[in-house]
Each structure stands twice: as C-alpha cells, then as structure tokens.
CSV table of N, CA and C and ligand atoms in Angstrom, one decimal:
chain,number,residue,atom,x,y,z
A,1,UNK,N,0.8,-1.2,0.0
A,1,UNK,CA,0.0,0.0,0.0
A,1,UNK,C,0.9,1.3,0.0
A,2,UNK,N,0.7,2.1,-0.6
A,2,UNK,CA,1.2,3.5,-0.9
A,2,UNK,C,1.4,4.0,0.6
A,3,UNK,N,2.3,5.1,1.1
A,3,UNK,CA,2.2,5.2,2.4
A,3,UNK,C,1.4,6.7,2.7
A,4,UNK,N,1.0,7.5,1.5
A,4,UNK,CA,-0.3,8.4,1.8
A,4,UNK,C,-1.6,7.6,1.9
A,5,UNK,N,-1.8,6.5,1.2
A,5,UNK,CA,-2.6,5.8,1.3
A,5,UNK,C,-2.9,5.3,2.5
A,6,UNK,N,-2.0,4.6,2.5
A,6,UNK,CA,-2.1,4.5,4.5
A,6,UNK,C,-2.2,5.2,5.0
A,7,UNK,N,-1.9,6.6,5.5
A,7,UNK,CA,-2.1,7.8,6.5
A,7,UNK,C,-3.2,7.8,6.1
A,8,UNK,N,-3.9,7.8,5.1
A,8,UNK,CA,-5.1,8.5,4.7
A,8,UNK,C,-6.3,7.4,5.6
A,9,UNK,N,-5.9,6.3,5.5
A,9,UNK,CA,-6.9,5.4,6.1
A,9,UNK,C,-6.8,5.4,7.6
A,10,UNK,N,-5.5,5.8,8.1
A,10,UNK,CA,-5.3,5.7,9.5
A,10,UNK,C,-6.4,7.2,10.0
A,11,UNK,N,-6.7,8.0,9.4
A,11,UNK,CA,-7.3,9.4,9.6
A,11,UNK,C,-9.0,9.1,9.7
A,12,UNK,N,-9.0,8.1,8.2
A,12,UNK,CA,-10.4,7.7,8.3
A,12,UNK,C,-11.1,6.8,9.5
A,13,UNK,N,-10.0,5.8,9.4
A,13,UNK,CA,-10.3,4.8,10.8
A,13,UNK,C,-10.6,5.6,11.8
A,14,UNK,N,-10.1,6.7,12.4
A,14,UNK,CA,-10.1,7.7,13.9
A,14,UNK,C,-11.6,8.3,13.6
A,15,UNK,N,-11.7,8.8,12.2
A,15,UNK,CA,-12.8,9.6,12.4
A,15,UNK,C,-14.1,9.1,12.4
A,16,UNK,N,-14.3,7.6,11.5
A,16,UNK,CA,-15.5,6.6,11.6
A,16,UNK,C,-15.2,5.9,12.7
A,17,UNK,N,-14.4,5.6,13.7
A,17,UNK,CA,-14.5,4.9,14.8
A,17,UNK,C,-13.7,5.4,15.6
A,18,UNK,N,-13.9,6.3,16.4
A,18,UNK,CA,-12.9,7.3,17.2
A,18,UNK,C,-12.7,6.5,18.5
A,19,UNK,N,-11.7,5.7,19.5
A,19,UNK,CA,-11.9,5.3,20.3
A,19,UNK,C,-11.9,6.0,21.7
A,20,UNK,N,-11.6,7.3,21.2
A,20,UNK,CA,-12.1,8.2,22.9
A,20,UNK,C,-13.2,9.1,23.0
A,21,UNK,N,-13.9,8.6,21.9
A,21,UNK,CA,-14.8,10.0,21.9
A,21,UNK,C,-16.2,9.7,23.1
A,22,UNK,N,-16.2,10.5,23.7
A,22,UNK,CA,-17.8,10.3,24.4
A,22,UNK,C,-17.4,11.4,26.3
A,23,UNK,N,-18.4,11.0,26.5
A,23,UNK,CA,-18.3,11.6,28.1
A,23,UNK,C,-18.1,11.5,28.8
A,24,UNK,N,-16.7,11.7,29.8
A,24,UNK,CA,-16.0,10.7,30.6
A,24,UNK,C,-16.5,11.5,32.2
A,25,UNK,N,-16.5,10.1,33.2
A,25,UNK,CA,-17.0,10.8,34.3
A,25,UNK,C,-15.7,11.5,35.2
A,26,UNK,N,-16.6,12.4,36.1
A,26,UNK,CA,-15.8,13.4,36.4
A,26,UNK,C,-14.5,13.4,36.0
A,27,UNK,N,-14.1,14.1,35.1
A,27,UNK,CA,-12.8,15.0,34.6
A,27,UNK,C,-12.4,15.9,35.3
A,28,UNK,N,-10.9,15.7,35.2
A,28,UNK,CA,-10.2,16.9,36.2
A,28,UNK,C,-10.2,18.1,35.4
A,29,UNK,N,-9.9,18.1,34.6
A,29,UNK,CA,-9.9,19.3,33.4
A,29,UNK,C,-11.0,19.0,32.2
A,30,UNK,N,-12.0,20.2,31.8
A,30,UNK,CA,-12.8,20.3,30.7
A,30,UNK,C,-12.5,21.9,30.0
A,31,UNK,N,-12.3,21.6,28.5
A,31,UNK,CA,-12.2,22.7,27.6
A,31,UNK,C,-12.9,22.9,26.4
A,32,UNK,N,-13.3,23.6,26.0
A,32,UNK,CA,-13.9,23.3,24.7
A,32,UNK,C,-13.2,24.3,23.6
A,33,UNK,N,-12.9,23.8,22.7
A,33,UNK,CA,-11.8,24.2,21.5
A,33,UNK,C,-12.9,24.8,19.9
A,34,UNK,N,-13.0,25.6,19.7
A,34,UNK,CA,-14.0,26.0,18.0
A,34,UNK,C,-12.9,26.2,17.6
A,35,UNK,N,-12.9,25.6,16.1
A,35,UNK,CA,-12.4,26.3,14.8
A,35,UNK,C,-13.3,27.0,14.2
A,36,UNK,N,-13.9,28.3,14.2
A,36,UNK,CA,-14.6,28.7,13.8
A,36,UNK,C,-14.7,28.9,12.1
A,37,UNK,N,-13.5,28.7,11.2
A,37,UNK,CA,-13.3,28.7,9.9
A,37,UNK,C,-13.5,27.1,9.5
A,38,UNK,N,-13.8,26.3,9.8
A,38,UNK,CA,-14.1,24.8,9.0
A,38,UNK,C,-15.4,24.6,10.0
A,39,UNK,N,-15.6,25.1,11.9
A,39,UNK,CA,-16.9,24.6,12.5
A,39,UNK,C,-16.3,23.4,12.9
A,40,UNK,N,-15.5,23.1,13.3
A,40,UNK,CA,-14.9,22.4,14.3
A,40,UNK,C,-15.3,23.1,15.8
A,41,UNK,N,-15.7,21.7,16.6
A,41,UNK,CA,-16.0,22.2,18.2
A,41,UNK,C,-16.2,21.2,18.7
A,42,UNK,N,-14.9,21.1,20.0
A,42,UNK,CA,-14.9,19.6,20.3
A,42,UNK,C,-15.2,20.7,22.4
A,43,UNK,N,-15.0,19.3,22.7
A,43,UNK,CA,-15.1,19.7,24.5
A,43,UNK,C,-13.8,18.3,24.8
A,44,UNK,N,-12.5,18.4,25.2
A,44,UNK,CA,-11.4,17.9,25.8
A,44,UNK,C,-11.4,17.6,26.9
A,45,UNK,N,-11.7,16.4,27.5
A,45,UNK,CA,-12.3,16.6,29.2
A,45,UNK,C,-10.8,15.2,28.9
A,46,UNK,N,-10.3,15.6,30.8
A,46,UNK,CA,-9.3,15.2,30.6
A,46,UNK,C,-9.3,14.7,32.1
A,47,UNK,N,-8.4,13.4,32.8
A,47,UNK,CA,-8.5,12.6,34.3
A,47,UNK,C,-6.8,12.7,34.6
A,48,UNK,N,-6.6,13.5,35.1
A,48,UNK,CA,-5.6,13.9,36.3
A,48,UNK,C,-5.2,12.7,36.6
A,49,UNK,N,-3.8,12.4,37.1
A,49,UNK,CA,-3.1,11.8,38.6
A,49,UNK,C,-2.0,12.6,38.7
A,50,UNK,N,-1.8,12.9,39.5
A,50,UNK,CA,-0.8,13.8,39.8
A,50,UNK,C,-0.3,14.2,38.8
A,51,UNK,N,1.2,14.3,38.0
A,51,UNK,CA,1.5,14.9,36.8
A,51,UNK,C,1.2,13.6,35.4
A,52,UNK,N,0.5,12.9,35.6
A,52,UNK,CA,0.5,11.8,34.9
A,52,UNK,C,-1.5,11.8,34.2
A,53,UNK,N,-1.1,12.1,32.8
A,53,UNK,CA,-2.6,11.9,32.2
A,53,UNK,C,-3.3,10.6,32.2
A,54,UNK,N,-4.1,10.5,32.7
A,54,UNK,CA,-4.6,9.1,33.2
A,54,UNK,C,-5.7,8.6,32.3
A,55,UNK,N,-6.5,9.7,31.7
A,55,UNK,CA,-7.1,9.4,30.3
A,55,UNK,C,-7.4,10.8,29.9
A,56,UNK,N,-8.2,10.3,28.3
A,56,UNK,CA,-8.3,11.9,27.8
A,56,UNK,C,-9.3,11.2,26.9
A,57,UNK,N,-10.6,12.1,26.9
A,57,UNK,CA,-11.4,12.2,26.1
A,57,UNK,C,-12.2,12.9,25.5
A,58,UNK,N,-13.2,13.4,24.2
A,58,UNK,CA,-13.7,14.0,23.8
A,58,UNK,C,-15.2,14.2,22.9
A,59,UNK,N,-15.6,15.4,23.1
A,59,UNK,CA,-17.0,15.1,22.5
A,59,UNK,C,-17.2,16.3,21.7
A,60,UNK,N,-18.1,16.2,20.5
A,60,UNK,CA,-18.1,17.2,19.9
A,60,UNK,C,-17.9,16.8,18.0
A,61,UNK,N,-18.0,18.0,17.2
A,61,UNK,CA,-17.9,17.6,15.8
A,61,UNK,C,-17.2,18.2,15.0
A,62,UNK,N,-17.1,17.6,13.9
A,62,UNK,CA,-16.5,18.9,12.8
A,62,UNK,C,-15.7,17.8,11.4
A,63,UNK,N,-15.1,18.0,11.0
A,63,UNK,CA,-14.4,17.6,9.7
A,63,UNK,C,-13.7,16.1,10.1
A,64,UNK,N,-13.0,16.0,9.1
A,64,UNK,CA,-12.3,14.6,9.4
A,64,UNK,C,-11.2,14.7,10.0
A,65,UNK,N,-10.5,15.8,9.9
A,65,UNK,CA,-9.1,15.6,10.0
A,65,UNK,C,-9.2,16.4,11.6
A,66,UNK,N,-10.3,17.2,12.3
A,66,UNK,CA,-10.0,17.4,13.2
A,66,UNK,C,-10.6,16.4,13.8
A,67,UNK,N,-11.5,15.6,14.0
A,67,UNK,CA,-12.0,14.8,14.7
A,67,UNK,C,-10.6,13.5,15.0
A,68,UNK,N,-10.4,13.4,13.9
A,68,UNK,CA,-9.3,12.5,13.8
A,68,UNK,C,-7.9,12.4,14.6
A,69,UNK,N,-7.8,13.6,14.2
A,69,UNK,CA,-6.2,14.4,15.4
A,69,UNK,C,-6.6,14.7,16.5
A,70,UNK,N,-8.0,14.6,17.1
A,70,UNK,CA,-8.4,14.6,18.5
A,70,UNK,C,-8.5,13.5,19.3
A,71,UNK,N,-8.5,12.2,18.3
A,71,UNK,CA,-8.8,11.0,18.7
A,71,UNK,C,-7.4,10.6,19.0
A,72,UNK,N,-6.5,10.8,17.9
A,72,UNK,CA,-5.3,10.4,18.0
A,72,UNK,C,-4.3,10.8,19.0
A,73,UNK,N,-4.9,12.3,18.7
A,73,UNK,CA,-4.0,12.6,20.3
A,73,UNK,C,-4.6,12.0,21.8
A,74,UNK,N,-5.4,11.7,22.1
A,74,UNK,CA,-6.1,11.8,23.3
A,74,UNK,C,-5.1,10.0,23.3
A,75,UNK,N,-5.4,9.3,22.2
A,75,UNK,CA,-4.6,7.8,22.3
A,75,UNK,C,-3.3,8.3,22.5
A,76,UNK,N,-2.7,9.6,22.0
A,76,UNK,CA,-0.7,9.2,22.5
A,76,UNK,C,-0.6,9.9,23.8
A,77,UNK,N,-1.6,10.7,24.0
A,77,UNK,CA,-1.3,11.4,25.6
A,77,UNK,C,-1.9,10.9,26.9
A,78,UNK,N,-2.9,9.5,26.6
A,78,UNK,CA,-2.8,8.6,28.0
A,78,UNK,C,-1.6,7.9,28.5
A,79,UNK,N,-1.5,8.2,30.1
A,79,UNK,CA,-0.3,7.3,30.1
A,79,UNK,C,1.1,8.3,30.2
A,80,UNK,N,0.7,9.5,29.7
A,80,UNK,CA,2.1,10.2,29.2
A,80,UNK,C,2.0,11.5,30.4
A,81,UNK,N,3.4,12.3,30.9
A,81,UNK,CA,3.1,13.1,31.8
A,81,UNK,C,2.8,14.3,31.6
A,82,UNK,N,2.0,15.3,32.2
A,82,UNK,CA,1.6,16.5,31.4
A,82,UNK,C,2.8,17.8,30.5
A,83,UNK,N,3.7,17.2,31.1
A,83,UNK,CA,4.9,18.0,30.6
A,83,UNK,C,5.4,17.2,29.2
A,84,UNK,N,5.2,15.7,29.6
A,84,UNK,CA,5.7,15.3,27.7
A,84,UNK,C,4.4,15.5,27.0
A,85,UNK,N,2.9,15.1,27.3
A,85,UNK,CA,2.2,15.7,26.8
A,85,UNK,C,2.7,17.3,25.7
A,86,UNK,N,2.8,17.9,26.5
A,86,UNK,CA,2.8,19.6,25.9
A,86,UNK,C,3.9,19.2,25.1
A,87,UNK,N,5.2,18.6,25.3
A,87,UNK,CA,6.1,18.5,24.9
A,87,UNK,C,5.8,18.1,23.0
A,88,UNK,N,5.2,16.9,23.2
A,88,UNK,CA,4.3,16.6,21.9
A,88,UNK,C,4.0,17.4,21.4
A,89,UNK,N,2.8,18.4,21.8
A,89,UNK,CA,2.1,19.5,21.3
A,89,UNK,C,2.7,20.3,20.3
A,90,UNK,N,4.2,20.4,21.0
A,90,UNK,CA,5.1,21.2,20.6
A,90,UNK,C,5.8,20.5,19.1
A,91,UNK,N,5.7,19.0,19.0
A,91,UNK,CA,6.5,18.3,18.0
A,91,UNK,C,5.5,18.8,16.8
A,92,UNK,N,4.1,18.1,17.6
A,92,UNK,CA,3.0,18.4,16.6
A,92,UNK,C,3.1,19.5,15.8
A,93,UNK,N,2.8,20.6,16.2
A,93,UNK,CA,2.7,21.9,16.0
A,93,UNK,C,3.6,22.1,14.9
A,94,UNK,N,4.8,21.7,15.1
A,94,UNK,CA,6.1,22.5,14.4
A,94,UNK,C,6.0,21.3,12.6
A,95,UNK,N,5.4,20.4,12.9
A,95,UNK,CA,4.9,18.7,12.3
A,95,UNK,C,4.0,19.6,10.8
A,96,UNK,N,3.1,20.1,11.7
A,96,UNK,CA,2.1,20.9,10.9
A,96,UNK,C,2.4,21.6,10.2
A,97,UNK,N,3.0,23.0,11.1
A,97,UNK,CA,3.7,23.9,9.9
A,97,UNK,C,4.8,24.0,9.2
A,98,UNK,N,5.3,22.6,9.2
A,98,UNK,CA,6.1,22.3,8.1
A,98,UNK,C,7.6,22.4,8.7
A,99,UNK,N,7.8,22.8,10.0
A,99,UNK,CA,9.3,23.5,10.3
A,99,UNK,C,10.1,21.9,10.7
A,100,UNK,N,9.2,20.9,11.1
A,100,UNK,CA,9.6,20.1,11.8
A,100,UNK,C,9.8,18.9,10.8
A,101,UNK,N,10.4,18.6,10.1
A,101,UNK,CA,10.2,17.2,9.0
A,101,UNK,C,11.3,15.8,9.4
A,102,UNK,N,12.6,16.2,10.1
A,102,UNK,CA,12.9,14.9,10.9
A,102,UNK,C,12.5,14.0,11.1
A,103,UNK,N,12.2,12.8,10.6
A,103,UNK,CA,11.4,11.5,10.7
A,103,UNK,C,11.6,10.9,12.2
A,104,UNK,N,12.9,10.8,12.6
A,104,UNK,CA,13.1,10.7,14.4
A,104,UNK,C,12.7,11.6,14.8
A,105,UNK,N,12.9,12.7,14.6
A,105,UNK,CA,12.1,14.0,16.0
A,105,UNK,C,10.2,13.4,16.0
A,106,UNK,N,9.8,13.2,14.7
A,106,UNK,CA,8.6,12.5,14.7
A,106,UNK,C,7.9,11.3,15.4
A,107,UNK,N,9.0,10.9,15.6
A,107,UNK,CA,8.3,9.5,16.4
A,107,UNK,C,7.7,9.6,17.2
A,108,UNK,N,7.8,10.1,17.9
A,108,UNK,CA,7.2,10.4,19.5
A,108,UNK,C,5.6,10.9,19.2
A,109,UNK,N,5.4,10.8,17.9
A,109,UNK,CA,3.9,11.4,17.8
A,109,UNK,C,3.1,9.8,17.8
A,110,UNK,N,4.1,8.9,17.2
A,110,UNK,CA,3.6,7.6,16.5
A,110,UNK,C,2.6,7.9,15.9
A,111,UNK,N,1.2,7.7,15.5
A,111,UNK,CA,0.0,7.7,14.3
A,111,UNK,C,-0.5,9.3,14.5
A,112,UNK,N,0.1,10.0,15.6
A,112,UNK,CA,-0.4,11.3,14.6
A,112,UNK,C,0.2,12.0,13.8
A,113,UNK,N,1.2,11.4,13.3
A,113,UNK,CA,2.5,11.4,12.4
A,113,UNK,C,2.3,11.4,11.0
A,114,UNK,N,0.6,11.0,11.3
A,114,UNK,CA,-0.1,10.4,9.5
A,114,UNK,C,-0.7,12.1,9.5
A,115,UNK,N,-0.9,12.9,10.0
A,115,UNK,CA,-1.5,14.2,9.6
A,115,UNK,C,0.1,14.7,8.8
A,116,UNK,N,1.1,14.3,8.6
A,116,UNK,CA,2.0,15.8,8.1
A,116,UNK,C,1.1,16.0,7.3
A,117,UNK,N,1.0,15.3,6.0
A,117,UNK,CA,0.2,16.1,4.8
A,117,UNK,C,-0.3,17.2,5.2
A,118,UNK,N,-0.7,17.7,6.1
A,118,UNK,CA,-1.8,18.8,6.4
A,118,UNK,C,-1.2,19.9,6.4
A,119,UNK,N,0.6,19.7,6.4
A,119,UNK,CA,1.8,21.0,6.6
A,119,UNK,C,1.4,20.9,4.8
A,120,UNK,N,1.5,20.8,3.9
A,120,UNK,CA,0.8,21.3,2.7
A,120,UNK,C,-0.9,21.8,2.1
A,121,UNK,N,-1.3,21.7,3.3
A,121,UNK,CA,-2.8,21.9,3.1
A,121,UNK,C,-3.2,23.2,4.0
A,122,UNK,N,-2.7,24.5,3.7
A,122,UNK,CA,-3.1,25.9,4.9
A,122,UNK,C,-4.6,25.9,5.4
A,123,UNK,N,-5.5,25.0,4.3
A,123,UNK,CA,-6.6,25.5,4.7
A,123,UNK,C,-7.3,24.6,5.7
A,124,UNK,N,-6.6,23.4,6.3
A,124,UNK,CA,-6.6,22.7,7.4
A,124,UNK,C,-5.9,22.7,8.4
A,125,UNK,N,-4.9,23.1,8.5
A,125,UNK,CA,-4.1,23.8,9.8
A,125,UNK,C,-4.7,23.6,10.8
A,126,UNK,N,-5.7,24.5,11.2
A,126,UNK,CA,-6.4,24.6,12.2
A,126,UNK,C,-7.4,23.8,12.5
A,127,UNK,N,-7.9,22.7,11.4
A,127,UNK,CA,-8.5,21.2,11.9
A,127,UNK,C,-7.4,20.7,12.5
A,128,UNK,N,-6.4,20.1,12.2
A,128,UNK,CA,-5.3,19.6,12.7
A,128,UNK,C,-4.8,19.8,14.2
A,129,UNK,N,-4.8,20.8,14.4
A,129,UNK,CA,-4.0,21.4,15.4
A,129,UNK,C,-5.2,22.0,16.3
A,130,UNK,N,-6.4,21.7,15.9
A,130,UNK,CA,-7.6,21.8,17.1
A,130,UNK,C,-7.6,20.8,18.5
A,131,UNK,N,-7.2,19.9,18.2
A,131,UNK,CA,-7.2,19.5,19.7
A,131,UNK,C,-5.8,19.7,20.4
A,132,UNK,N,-4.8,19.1,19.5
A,132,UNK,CA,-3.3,20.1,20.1
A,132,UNK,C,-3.0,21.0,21.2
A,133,UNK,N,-4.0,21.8,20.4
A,133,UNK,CA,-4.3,23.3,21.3
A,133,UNK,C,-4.7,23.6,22.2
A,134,UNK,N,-6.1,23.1,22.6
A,134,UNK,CA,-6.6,22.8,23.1
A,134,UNK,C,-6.2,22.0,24.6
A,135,UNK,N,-5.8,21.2,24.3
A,135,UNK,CA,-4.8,20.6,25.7
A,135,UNK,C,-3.6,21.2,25.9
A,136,UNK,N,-3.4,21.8,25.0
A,136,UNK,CA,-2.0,23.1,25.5
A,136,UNK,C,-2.5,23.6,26.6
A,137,UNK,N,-3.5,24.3,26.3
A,137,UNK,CA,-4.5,25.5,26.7
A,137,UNK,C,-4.8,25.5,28.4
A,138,UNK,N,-5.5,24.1,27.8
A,138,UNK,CA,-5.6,23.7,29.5
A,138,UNK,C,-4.7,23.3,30.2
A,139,UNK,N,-4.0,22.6,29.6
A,139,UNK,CA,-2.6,21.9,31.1
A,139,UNK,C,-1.8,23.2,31.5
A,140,UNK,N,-1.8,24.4,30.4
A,140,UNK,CA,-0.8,25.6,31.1
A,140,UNK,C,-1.8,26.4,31.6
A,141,UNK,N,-3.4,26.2,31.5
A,141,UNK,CA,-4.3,27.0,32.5
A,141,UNK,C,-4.9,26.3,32.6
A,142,UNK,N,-5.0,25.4,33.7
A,142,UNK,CA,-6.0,24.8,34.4
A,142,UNK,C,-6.9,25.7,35.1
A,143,UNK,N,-6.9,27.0,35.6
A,143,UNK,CA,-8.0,27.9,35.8
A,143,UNK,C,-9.2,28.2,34.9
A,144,UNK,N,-9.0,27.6,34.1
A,144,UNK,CA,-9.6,27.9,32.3
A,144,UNK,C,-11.0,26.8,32.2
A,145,UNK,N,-10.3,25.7,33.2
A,145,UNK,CA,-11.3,24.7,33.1
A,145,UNK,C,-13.0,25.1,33.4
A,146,UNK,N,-13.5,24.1,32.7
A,146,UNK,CA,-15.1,24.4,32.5
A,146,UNK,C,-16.2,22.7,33.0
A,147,UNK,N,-17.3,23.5,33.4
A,147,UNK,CA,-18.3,22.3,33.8
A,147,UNK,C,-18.4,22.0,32.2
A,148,UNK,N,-19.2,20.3,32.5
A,148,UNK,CA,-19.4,19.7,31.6
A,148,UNK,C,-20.9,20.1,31.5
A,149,UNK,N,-21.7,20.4,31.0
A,149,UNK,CA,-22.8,20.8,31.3
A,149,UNK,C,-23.7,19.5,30.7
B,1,ZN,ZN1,-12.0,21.2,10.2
C-alpha cells in the first residue's frame, strides 16, 4: 500500500471509529476548543493523577481531520506526563507547519505522524492542530477549566 494511502486510512479509521470520543465521568480538566473557519467544536475533558494523564477524552464535531487528530492525540497522551504531553504539542505543531520534518524528532507522535500532509494543506491547519491546542491551553491554564454541562 502506498504510504499516503495508508495515513489517509489511519485518519479515516479515527474519524469513523474514534476510540475516545464520548463523556468521561468526572474529569479533572474540561475545555472546549471552536475552529470557527471549518466549524470544528470539540469539549477535551481530561482525568488527572498527579503529573501523569490518566485518560483523555472527547465530544463534539467537525471535519475529518479534526476529529481524527483529537482521537489520535487523546490515544498518544494517555499514560504520558503532562509535561511530555505539551512536549508533543510542541512536535506536533512544528509537524504541521512544516518547520519540523525529521522523521526521528517525529516518532514520538507515533500515528499522529499520518496528519503531516496537512503541513501542505493551509486550509486545514487549524482542523489539525484543534485538539493540540486545546490541551495546551488547559494543562498551562488549568483555571480555564469548565463544567461539563
Ligand atoms: Zn475542520
């Protein structure tokens, strides 16, 4: 199989079968993220243990490629500490806009590695990098956090 082919199916699999998506009980942290240019709007509720993300999940809708990179991240940032979390953010991000193309600096994303394409696509950017952000947002302002309503 071609290996855009394959990213492209790894994107679709997240977005027709997303394994974190839904309403997780009491979350330590909740945020809700709009792309208001594509109508992307997710809510990132996220379960604390001390510096260690203990799960991450999400609700909400929008295109394929954000739903997809919200799924994907919430799978690489269980398990990981809120500082490599961000740390990622940071890979991601730079992944995106193209600065970052190192195949080893990439690893550490594992399958959200299949969005580069998107660092040639400006007018997705910000599907991509919607949930990213989003958990930036909150782990560096946890004051920020919101009820689930
Ligand atoms: Zn979008």
């Amino acid at each position: 199989m071609e290996i855009k082919q394959f990213y492209r199916e790894i994107v679709n699999e997240h977005n027709l079968h997303p394994m974190h998506k839904g309403r997780m009980e009491g979350p330590d942290l909740v945020l809700r993220g709009v792309n208001p240019s594509c109508g992307d709007d997710i809510i990132l509720q996220l379960k604390l243990n001390g510096e260690i993300i203990e799960d991450a999940m999400f609700i909400g809708t929008g295109c394929a490629i954000s739903q997809a990179s919200v799924d994907m991240m919430a799978d690489q940032i269980i398990g990981k500490t809120k500082e490599k979390a961000l740390e990622m953010a940071q890979v991601f991000m730079g992944m995106i806009k193209g600065n970052i193309t190192d195949e080893a600096e990439l690893e550490v994303l594992d399958e959200a590695a299949a969005l580069q394409d998107v660092s040639h696509m400006p007018a997705r950017v910000k599907c991509a990098v919607l949930g990213w952000h989003t958990m930036q947002e909150i782990l560096n302002n946890p004051e920020k956090s919101e009820k689930l309503s």
